[in-house]
PDB file of C-alpha atoms and ligand atoms in Angstrom:
ATOM      1  CA  UNK A   1      82.486 353.580 134.798  1.00 98.00           C
ATOM      2  CA  UNK A   2      85.332 355.995 134.193  1.00 98.00           C
ATOM      3  CA  UNK A   3      85.285 359.183 132.159  1.00 98.00           C
ATOM      4  CA  UNK A   4      88.730 360.482 131.211  1.00 98.00           C
ATOM      5  CA  UNK A   5      89.382 363.911 129.762  1.00 98.00           C
ATOM      6  CA  UNK A   6      91.475 363.635 126.591  1.00 98.00           C
ATOM      7  CA  UNK A   7      91.039 367.230 125.507  1.00 98.00           C
ATOM      8  CA  UNK A   8      89.132 370.179 126.939  1.00 98.00           C
ATOM      9  CA  UNK A   9      90.378 373.366 125.307  1.00 98.00           C
ATOM     10  CA  UNK A  10      88.596 375.703 122.929  1.00 98.00           C
ATOM     11  CA  UNK A  11      91.694 375.682 120.743  1.00 98.00           C
ATOM     12  CA  UNK A  12      95.098 374.153 120.119  1.00 98.00           C
ATOM     13  CA  UNK A  13      98.683 374.992 121.095  1.00 97.00           C
ATOM     14  CA  UNK A  14     101.293 372.328 121.744  1.00 95.00           C
ATOM     15  CA  UNK A  15     100.705 368.848 123.079  1.00 94.00           C
ATOM     16  CA  UNK A  16      98.903 370.037 126.224  1.00 96.00           C
ATOM     17  CA  UNK A  17      96.265 372.189 124.562  1.00 98.00           C
ATOM     18  CA  UNK A  18      93.846 369.844 122.836  1.00 98.00           C
ATOM     19  CA  UNK A  19      90.239 370.184 121.706  1.00 98.00           C
ATOM     20  CA  UNK A  20      87.268 368.336 123.107  1.00 98.00           C
ATOM     21  CA  UNK A  21      87.206 364.599 123.615  1.00 99.00           C
ATOM     22  CA  UNK A  22      86.130 362.469 126.586  1.00 99.00           C
ATOM     23  CA  UNK A  23      86.862 358.731 126.865  1.00 99.00           C
ATOM     24  CA  UNK A  24      84.235 356.617 128.640  1.00 99.00           C
ATOM     25  CA  UNK A  25      85.868 353.415 129.893  1.00 98.00           C
ATOM     26  CA  UNK A  26      87.885 352.199 126.924  1.00 98.00           C
ATOM     27  CA  UNK A  27      85.239 351.939 124.209  1.00 98.00           C
ATOM     28  CA  UNK A  28      83.262 355.190 123.960  1.00 98.00           C
ATOM     29  CA  UNK A  29      84.312 358.680 122.902  1.00 99.00           C
ATOM     30  CA  UNK A  30      82.226 361.754 123.555  1.00 99.00           C
ATOM     31  CA  UNK A  31      83.353 364.104 120.789  1.00 99.00           C
ATOM     32  CA  UNK A  32      86.444 363.492 118.780  1.00 98.00           C
ATOM     33  CA  UNK A  33      88.564 366.630 118.772  1.00 98.00           C
ATOM     34  CA  UNK A  34      92.351 366.695 118.789  1.00 98.00           C
ATOM     35  CA  UNK A  35      92.339 365.295 122.339  1.00 98.00           C
ATOM     36  CA  UNK A  36      91.570 361.890 120.830  1.00 98.00           C
ATOM     37  CA  UNK A  37      95.069 362.051 119.331  1.00 98.00           C
ATOM     38  CA  UNK A  38      96.601 361.067 122.682  1.00 98.00           C
ATOM     39  CA  UNK A  39      95.239 357.522 122.226  1.00 98.00           C
ATOM     40  CA  UNK A  40      97.670 354.999 120.755  1.00 98.00           C
ATOM     41  CA  UNK A  41      96.581 352.563 118.043  1.00 97.00           C
ATOM     42  CA  UNK A  42      95.501 349.720 120.397  1.00 97.00           C
ATOM     43  CA  UNK A  43      93.398 352.239 122.367  1.00 98.00           C
ATOM     44  CA  UNK A  44      91.888 353.599 119.154  1.00 98.00           C
ATOM     45  CA  UNK A  45      91.058 350.070 118.024  1.00 97.00           C
ATOM     46  CA  UNK A  46      88.974 349.588 121.175  1.00 98.00           C
ATOM     47  CA  UNK A  47      86.630 352.491 120.365  1.00 98.00           C
ATOM     48  CA  UNK A  48      83.233 351.099 119.331  1.00 98.00           C
ATOM     49  CA  UNK A  49      81.088 354.232 119.780  1.00 98.00           C
ATOM     50  CA  UNK A  50      81.569 357.950 119.180  1.00 98.00           C
ATOM     51  CA  UNK A  51      78.916 360.410 120.369  1.00 99.00           C
ATOM     52  CA  UNK A  52      79.147 363.829 118.695  1.00 99.00           C
ATOM     53  CA  UNK A  53      77.708 366.957 120.285  1.00 99.00           C
ATOM     54  CA  UNK A  54      77.831 368.866 116.979  1.00 98.00           C
ATOM     55  CA  UNK A  55      79.684 369.054 113.689  1.00 98.00           C
ATOM     56  CA  UNK A  56      82.211 371.820 114.389  1.00 98.00           C
ATOM     57  CA  UNK A  57      85.782 370.818 113.549  1.00 98.00           C
ATOM     58  CA  UNK A  58      87.141 371.125 117.075  1.00 98.00           C
ATOM     59  CA  UNK A  59      84.732 368.322 118.071  1.00 98.00           C
ATOM     60  CA  UNK A  60      85.061 365.999 115.069  1.00 98.00           C
ATOM     61  CA  UNK A  61      88.588 366.595 113.715  1.00 98.00           C
ATOM     62  CA  UNK A  62      90.076 363.203 114.584  1.00 98.00           C
ATOM     63  CA  UNK A  63      87.107 361.019 113.632  1.00 98.00           C
ATOM     64  CA  UNK A  64      88.170 360.677 109.962  1.00 98.00           C
ATOM     65  CA  UNK A  65      91.715 359.706 110.980  1.00 98.00           C
ATOM     66  CA  UNK A  66      90.536 357.213 113.591  1.00 98.00           C
ATOM     67  CA  UNK A  67      88.262 355.312 111.233  1.00 98.00           C
ATOM     68  CA  UNK A  68      90.949 355.152 108.556  1.00 97.00           C
ATOM     69  CA  UNK A  69      93.601 354.034 111.057  1.00 97.00           C
ATOM     70  CA  UNK A  70      91.642 351.269 112.775  1.00 97.00           C
ATOM     71  CA  UNK A  71      89.134 350.169 110.155  1.00 90.00           C
ATOM     72  CA  UNK A  72      91.045 347.265 108.671  1.00 87.00           C
ATOM     73  CA  UNK A  73      91.941 345.895 112.111  1.00 91.00           C
ATOM     74  CA  UNK A  74      88.388 345.775 113.426  1.00 93.00           C
ATOM     75  CA  UNK A  75      85.778 343.096 112.909  1.00 90.00           C
ATOM     76  CA  UNK A  76      82.773 345.284 113.781  1.00 95.00           C
ATOM     77  CA  UNK A  77      81.763 348.790 112.703  1.00 97.00           C
ATOM     78  CA  UNK A  78      82.391 351.895 114.733  1.00 98.00           C
ATOM     79  CA  UNK A  79      79.033 353.561 115.468  1.00 98.00           C
ATOM     80  CA  UNK A  80      78.784 357.353 115.305  1.00 98.00           C
ATOM     81  CA  UNK A  81      75.837 358.634 117.330  1.00 99.00           C
ATOM     82  CA  UNK A  82      74.600 362.189 116.846  1.00 99.00           C
ATOM     83  CA  UNK A  83      71.529 364.294 116.171  1.00 98.00           C
ATOM     84  CA  UNK A  84      70.104 363.779 112.663  1.00 98.00           C
ATOM     85  CA  UNK A  85      71.188 367.295 111.603  1.00 98.00           C
ATOM     86  CA  UNK A  86      74.761 366.661 112.754  1.00 99.00           C
ATOM     87  CA  UNK A  87      74.927 363.373 110.880  1.00 98.00           C
ATOM     88  CA  UNK A  88      73.597 365.066 107.775  1.00 98.00           C
ATOM     89  CA  UNK A  89      76.327 367.722 108.028  1.00 98.00           C
ATOM     90  CA  UNK A  90      79.242 365.325 108.493  1.00 98.00           C
ATOM     91  CA  UNK A  91      77.956 362.988 105.801  1.00 98.00           C
ATOM     92  CA  UNK A  92      77.513 365.859 103.322  1.00 98.00           C
ATOM     93  CA  UNK A  93      80.659 367.805 104.138  1.00 98.00           C
ATOM     94  CA  UNK A  94      83.237 365.355 105.508  1.00 98.00           C
ATOM     95  CA  UNK A  95      82.478 361.751 104.551  1.00 98.00           C
ATOM     96  CA  UNK A  96      81.587 362.693 100.974  1.00 98.00           C
ATOM     97  CA  UNK A  97      84.469 361.073  99.025  1.00 98.00           C
ATOM     98  CA  UNK A  98      85.968 364.571  98.524  1.00 98.00           C
ATOM     99  CA  UNK A  99      87.200 365.643 101.947  1.00 98.00           C
ATOM    100  CA  UNK A 100      87.316 362.013 103.135  1.00 98.00           C
ATOM    101  CA  UNK A 101      85.984 358.644 101.936  1.00 98.00           C
ATOM    102  CA  UNK A 102      82.523 357.565 103.036  1.00 98.00           C
ATOM    103  CA  UNK A 103      83.492 354.813 105.452  1.00 98.00           C
ATOM    104  CA  UNK A 104      79.827 353.876 105.869  1.00 98.00           C
ATOM    105  CA  UNK A 105      80.135 352.378 102.363  1.00 97.00           C
ATOM    106  CA  UNK A 106      83.555 350.729 102.845  1.00 96.00           C
ATOM    107  CA  UNK A 107      84.156 347.941 102.046  1.00 95.00           C
ATOM    108  CA  UNK A 108      80.449 347.899 101.165  1.00 96.00           C
ATOM    109  CA  UNK A 109      77.171 349.240 102.585  1.00 96.00           C
ATOM    110  CA  UNK A 110      76.200 345.865 104.030  1.00 96.00           C
ATOM    111  CA  UNK A 111      79.440 345.507 106.011  1.00 94.00           C
ATOM    112  CA  UNK A 112      80.621 349.039 106.744  1.00 97.00           C
ATOM    113  CA  UNK A 113      83.593 350.085 108.866  1.00 97.00           C
ATOM    114  CA  UNK A 114      81.464 352.937 110.233  1.00 98.00           C
ATOM    115  CA  UNK A 115      77.742 353.342 110.734  1.00 98.00           C
ATOM    116  CA  UNK A 116      75.527 356.171 111.898  1.00 98.00           C
ATOM    117  CA  UNK A 117      72.873 356.200 114.615  1.00 98.00           C
ATOM    118  CA  UNK A 118      70.462 359.126 114.907  1.00 98.00           C
ATOM    119  CA  UNK A 119      69.925 360.275 118.469  1.00 98.00           C
ATOM    120  CA  UNK A 120      67.251 362.926 118.986  1.00 98.00           C
ATOM    121  CA  UNK A 121      66.996 365.038 122.110  1.00 98.00           C
ATOM    122  CA  UNK A 122      65.713 362.882 124.957  1.00 98.00           C
ATOM    123  CA  UNK A 123      66.740 359.644 123.241  1.00 98.00           C
ATOM    124  CA  UNK A 124      69.532 357.460 124.583  1.00 98.00           C
ATOM    125  CA  UNK A 125      71.841 354.656 123.624  1.00 98.00           C
ATOM    126  CA  UNK A 126      72.387 351.911 126.155  1.00 98.00           C
ATOM    127  CA  UNK A 127      75.877 350.420 125.847  1.00 98.00           C
ATOM    128  CA  UNK A 128      76.447 347.510 128.202  1.00 97.00           C
ATOM    129  CA  UNK A 129      74.528 349.266 130.978  1.00 97.00           C
ATOM    130  CA  UNK A 130      75.968 352.708 130.381  1.00 98.00           C
ATOM    131  CA  UNK A 131      73.227 355.043 129.196  1.00 98.00           C
ATOM    132  CA  UNK A 132      74.082 358.076 127.092  1.00 98.00           C
ATOM    133  CA  UNK A 133      71.194 360.498 126.582  1.00 98.00           C
ATOM    134  CA  UNK A 134      71.070 363.488 124.236  1.00 99.00           C
ATOM    135  CA  UNK A 135      70.200 366.735 126.007  1.00 99.00           C
ATOM    136  CA  UNK A 136      69.175 370.088 124.511  1.00 98.00           C
ATOM    137  CA  UNK A 137      71.836 372.700 123.755  1.00 98.00           C
ATOM    138  CA  UNK A 138      71.868 376.030 121.935  1.00 98.00           C
ATOM    139  CA  UNK A 139      74.836 376.656 119.671  1.00 98.00           C
ATOM    140  CA  UNK A 140      75.667 378.240 116.314  1.00 98.00           C
ATOM    141  CA  UNK A 141      74.918 374.925 114.606  1.00 98.00           C
ATOM    142  CA  UNK A 142      72.573 372.111 115.699  1.00 98.00           C
ATOM    143  CA  UNK A 143      74.014 370.751 118.941  1.00 98.00           C
ATOM    144  CA  UNK A 144      73.279 368.570 121.939  1.00 99.00           C
ATOM    145  CA  UNK A 145      74.772 367.902 125.341  1.00 99.00           C
ATOM    146  CA  UNK A 146      74.972 364.422 126.858  1.00 99.00           C
ATOM    147  CA  UNK A 147      74.037 362.774 130.135  1.00 99.00           C
ATOM    148  CA  UNK A 148      76.376 359.836 130.752  1.00 98.00           C
ATOM    149  CA  UNK A 149      74.900 357.480 133.338  1.00 98.00           C
ATOM    150  CA  UNK A 150      76.906 354.615 134.803  1.00 98.00           C
ATOM    151  CA  UNK A 151      75.722 351.039 135.368  1.00 97.00           C
ATOM    152  CA  UNK A 152      75.542 351.880 139.077  1.00 97.00           C
ATOM    153  CA  UNK A 153      73.275 354.895 138.576  1.00 97.00           C
ATOM    154  CA  UNK A 154      75.494 357.953 138.782  1.00 98.00           C
ATOM    155  CA  UNK A 155      75.475 360.628 136.107  1.00 98.00           C
ATOM    156  CA  UNK A 156      77.830 363.128 134.545  1.00 98.00           C
ATOM    157  CA  UNK A 157      76.512 365.788 132.167  1.00 99.00           C
ATOM    158  CA  UNK A 158      78.575 367.373 129.427  1.00 99.00           C
ATOM    159  CA  UNK A 159      76.940 370.563 128.171  1.00 99.00           C
ATOM    160  CA  UNK A 160      78.594 370.444 124.762  1.00 98.00           C
ATOM    161  CA  UNK A 161      79.004 373.859 123.162  1.00 98.00           C
ATOM    162  CA  UNK A 162      76.085 376.004 124.242  1.00 98.00           C
ATOM    163  CA  UNK A 163      74.976 379.431 125.234  1.00 98.00           C
ATOM    164  CA  UNK A 164      72.360 379.803 127.982  1.00 98.00           C
ATOM    165  CA  UNK A 165      69.801 377.114 127.122  1.00 98.00           C
ATOM    166  CA  UNK A 166      66.638 377.004 129.210  1.00 98.00           C
ATOM    167  CA  UNK A 167      65.801 373.481 128.037  1.00 98.00           C
ATOM    168  CA  UNK A 168      69.257 372.215 129.010  1.00 98.00           C
ATOM    169  CA  UNK A 169      68.983 373.780 132.477  1.00 98.00           C
ATOM    170  CA  UNK A 170      65.575 372.147 132.889  1.00 98.00           C
ATOM    171  CA  UNK A 171      66.956 368.770 131.805  1.00 98.00           C
ATOM    172  CA  UNK A 172      69.927 369.039 134.195  1.00 98.00           C
ATOM    173  CA  UNK A 173      67.647 369.957 137.079  1.00 98.00           C
ATOM    174  CA  UNK A 174      65.664 366.762 136.477  1.00 98.00           C
ATOM    175  CA  UNK A 175      68.715 364.482 136.969  1.00 98.00           C
ATOM    176  CA  UNK A 176      68.664 363.454 140.619  1.00 97.00           C
ATOM    177  CA  UNK A 177      71.794 361.259 140.429  1.00 98.00           C
ATOM    178  CA  UNK A 178      73.966 364.007 138.909  1.00 98.00           C
ATOM    179  CA  UNK A 179      77.519 363.946 140.289  1.00 98.00           C
ATOM    180  CA  UNK A 180      79.377 366.245 137.914  1.00 98.00           C
ATOM    181  CA  UNK A 181      78.551 368.858 135.301  1.00 99.00           C
ATOM    182  CA  UNK A 182      81.142 369.697 132.666  1.00 99.00           C
ATOM    183  CA  UNK A 183      80.033 372.970 131.155  1.00 99.00           C
ATOM    184  CA  UNK A 184      81.678 375.245 128.664  1.00 98.00           C
ATOM    185  CA  UNK A 185      82.810 378.836 129.091  1.00 98.00           C
ATOM    186  CA  UNK A 186      84.599 379.757 125.900  1.00 98.00           C
ATOM    187  CA  UNK A 187      85.053 383.503 126.225  1.00 98.00           C
ATOM    188  CA  UNK A 188      85.800 386.101 128.912  1.00 98.00           C
ATOM    189  CA  UNK A 189      83.206 388.701 129.920  1.00 98.00           C
ATOM    190  CA  UNK A 190      84.953 391.263 127.708  1.00 98.00           C
ATOM    191  CA  UNK A 191      83.840 389.141 124.720  1.00 98.00           C
ATOM    192  CA  UNK A 192      80.232 388.844 125.845  1.00 98.00           C
ATOM    193  CA  UNK A 193      79.001 389.958 122.421  1.00 98.00           C
ATOM    194  CA  UNK A 194      81.102 387.317 120.649  1.00 98.00           C
ATOM    195  CA  UNK A 195      79.859 384.712 123.132  1.00 98.00           C
ATOM    196  CA  UNK A 196      76.297 385.677 122.162  1.00 98.00           C
ATOM    197  CA  UNK A 197      77.060 385.680 118.415  1.00 98.00           C
ATOM    198  CA  UNK A 198      78.945 382.362 118.499  1.00 98.00           C
ATOM    199  CA  UNK A 199      76.403 380.889 120.975  1.00 98.00           C
ATOM    200  CA  UNK A 200      78.852 380.171 123.771  1.00 98.00           C
ATOM    201  CA  UNK A 201      79.062 381.188 127.432  1.00 98.00           C
ATOM    202  CA  UNK A 202      81.199 383.785 129.190  1.00 98.00           C
ATOM    203  CA  UNK A 203      81.571 383.730 133.000  1.00 98.00           C
ATOM    204  CA  UNK A 204      78.668 386.069 133.733  1.00 98.00           C
ATOM    205  CA  UNK A 205      76.430 383.900 131.538  1.00 98.00           C
ATOM    206  CA  UNK A 206      77.715 380.745 133.237  1.00 98.00           C
ATOM    207  CA  UNK A 207      76.908 382.277 136.627  1.00 98.00           C
ATOM    208  CA  UNK A 208      73.329 382.879 135.480  1.00 98.00           C
ATOM    209  CA  UNK A 209      73.122 379.174 134.610  1.00 98.00           C
ATOM    210  CA  UNK A 210      74.630 378.032 137.923  1.00 98.00           C
ATOM    211  CA  UNK A 211      72.224 380.315 139.831  1.00 98.00           C
ATOM    212  CA  UNK A 212      69.327 378.405 138.256  1.00 98.00           C
ATOM    213  CA  UNK A 213      70.521 374.902 139.182  1.00 98.00           C
ATOM    214  CA  UNK A 214      68.647 373.157 141.974  1.00 98.00           C
ATOM    215  CA  UNK A 215      70.835 370.027 141.807  1.00 98.00           C
ATOM    216  CA  UNK A 216      74.306 369.922 143.404  1.00 98.00           C
ATOM    217  CA  UNK A 217      76.905 368.474 141.038  1.00 98.00           C
ATOM    218  CA  UNK A 218      80.569 369.376 141.074  1.00 98.00           C
ATOM    219  CA  UNK A 219      81.066 371.962 138.326  1.00 98.00           C
ATOM    220  CA  UNK A 220      83.942 371.719 135.849  1.00 98.00           C
ATOM    221  CA  UNK A 221      84.470 374.361 133.201  1.00 98.00           C
ATOM    222  CA  UNK A 222      85.695 373.407 129.745  1.00 98.00           C
ATOM    223  CA  UNK A 223      86.394 374.863 126.282  1.00 98.00           C
ATOM    224  CA  UNK A 224      88.249 377.993 127.398  1.00 98.00           C
ATOM    225  CA  UNK A 225      89.784 379.732 124.393  1.00 98.00           C
ATOM    226  CA  UNK A 226      93.569 379.408 124.945  1.00 98.00           C
ATOM    227  CA  UNK A 227      94.423 383.086 124.501  1.00 97.00           C
ATOM    228  CA  UNK A 228      91.829 384.096 127.111  1.00 97.00           C
ATOM    229  CA  UNK A 229      92.145 381.155 129.522  1.00 98.00           C
ATOM    230  CA  UNK A 230      93.815 383.139 132.322  1.00 98.00           C
ATOM    231  CA  UNK A 231      91.253 385.939 132.070  1.00 98.00           C
ATOM    232  CA  UNK A 232      88.314 383.489 132.097  1.00 98.00           C
ATOM    233  CA  UNK A 233      89.816 381.602 135.053  1.00 98.00           C
ATOM    234  CA  UNK A 234      90.178 384.814 137.067  1.00 98.00           C
ATOM    235  CA  UNK A 235      86.606 385.818 136.306  1.00 98.00           C
ATOM    236  CA  UNK A 236      85.285 382.381 137.329  1.00 98.00           C
ATOM    237  CA  UNK A 237      87.051 382.677 140.699  1.00 97.00           C
ATOM    238  CA  UNK A 238      84.860 385.675 141.522  1.00 96.00           C
ATOM    239  CA  UNK A 239      81.652 383.606 141.615  1.00 97.00           C
ATOM    240  CA  UNK A 240      80.008 383.827 145.017  1.00 96.00           C
ATOM    241  CA  UNK A 241      77.142 381.411 144.403  1.00 97.00           C
ATOM    242  CA  UNK A 242      76.498 377.932 145.842  1.00 97.00           C
ATOM    243  CA  UNK A 243      78.254 375.774 143.196  1.00 98.00           C
ATOM    244  CA  UNK A 244      81.948 376.631 142.833  1.00 97.00           C
ATOM    245  CA  UNK A 245      83.234 376.158 139.264  1.00 98.00           C
ATOM    246  CA  UNK A 246      86.606 374.466 138.821  1.00 98.00           C
ATOM    247  CA  UNK A 247      88.623 374.335 135.611  1.00 98.00           C
ATOM    248  CA  UNK A 248      88.521 370.962 133.831  1.00 98.00           C
ATOM    249  CA  UNK A 249      91.991 369.470 133.250  1.00 98.00           C
ATOM    250  CA  UNK A 250      93.473 367.107 130.675  1.00 98.00           C
ATOM    251  CA  UNK A 251      93.673 363.524 131.983  1.00 98.00           C
ATOM    252  CA  UNK A 252      91.199 364.221 134.783  1.00 98.00           C
ATOM    253  CA  UNK A 253      89.244 361.036 135.548  1.00 98.00           C
ATOM    254  CA  UNK A 254      85.692 360.818 136.876  1.00 98.00           C
ATOM    255  CA  UNK A 255      84.755 357.513 138.503  1.00 98.00           C
ATOM    256  CA  UNK A 256      80.988 357.015 138.561  1.00 98.00           C
TER     257      UNK A 256
HETATM  258  N1  LIG B   1      81.080 385.781 114.626  1.00 63.09           N
HETATM  259  C1  LIG B   1      81.471 384.562 114.977  1.00 63.09           C
HETATM  260  N2  LIG B   1      80.558 383.595 115.083  1.00 63.09           N
HETATM  261  C2  LIG B   1      80.938 382.341 115.415  1.00 63.09           C
HETATM  262  N3  LIG B   1      82.210 382.000 115.697  1.00 63.09           N
HETATM  263  C3  LIG B   1      83.143 382.940 115.622  1.00 63.09           C
HETATM  264  C4  LIG B   1      82.832 384.251 115.256  1.00 63.09           C
HETATM  265  N4  LIG B   1      83.961 384.948 115.263  1.00 63.09           N
HETATM  266  C5  LIG B   1      84.947 384.126 115.606  1.00 63.09           C
HETATM  267  N5  LIG B   1      84.465 382.898 115.841  1.00 63.09           N
HETATM  268  C6  LIG B   1      85.280 381.751 116.261  1.00 63.09           C
HETATM  269  O1  LIG B   1      85.039 380.597 115.450  1.00 63.09           O
HETATM  270  C7  LIG B   1      84.996 379.487 116.342  1.00 63.09           C
HETATM  271  C8  LIG B   1      84.316 378.232 115.873  1.00 63.09           C
HETATM  272  O2  LIG B   1      84.365 377.286 116.938  1.00 63.09           O
HETATM  273  P1  LIG B   1      83.819 377.658 118.356  1.00 63.09           P
HETATM  274  O3  LIG B   1      82.317 377.719 118.283  1.00 63.09           O
HETATM  275  O4  LIG B   1      84.454 376.818 119.380  1.00 63.09           O
HETATM  276  O5  LIG B   1      84.336 379.155 118.614  1.00 63.09           O
HETATM  277  C9  LIG B   1      84.233 380.063 117.537  1.00 63.09           C
HETATM  278  C10 LIG B   1      84.944 381.365 117.707  1.00 63.09           C
HETATM  279  O6  LIG B   1      86.165 381.208 118.412  1.00 63.09           O
END
């Protein structure tokens, strides 16, 4: 199994600064931010499953465009997996015939181009041997992280957007085949109060999470706000704990 980073910024800015999206092999997206825009039409047509961490725009922005672009060319529906609250939000506020058509009713409800699958915390979807499990997270809106486990039994965890979340730390510590942890740090320490208000992490909060991990994955930091990326990166370099955080990069590939 391969996980490729399509976008990993907390904002936009030119072709190289793209919001969250991870491609698992060639058929699964984890989040659907502007990073998904790097896929050409044949690659978009191959997407059968999209797992959303939450409903914020930087994580869902390209989903409406993808389903409209590929729908007529596909013979099976695209399945959007997310927590029930997240599905309720995108169905009410995006796929409502006002912002965008409801593709779960096109061409008709019995044969839709898009369908929804509720995934509660602790539940998983098994897709040809790849198991994607919803993990707890603590954000400004209902949110989850995901454990992505390969057919060969190696896992990557994506925190999603979260502030310090005891239940997520507990869940991560229970994964004994964990190879890599992609975890957000959106703001620098100077914006600690905003990180708390917006339910994100800043480096000192990330360090408190890393200090509590008993597993030993490689640590990759994502979702840096573009204007503060250099400041966050410098602050992360000061960590003296066991697990050294590295900055996640566009096009980085994890083979599991
Ligand atoms: N008080 C606030 N609460 C939440 N988000 C805020 C606030 N002020 C500014 N924001 C920004 O709004 C953004 C929404 O997406 P993010 O959660 O990635 O990051 C958030 C912040 O960058």
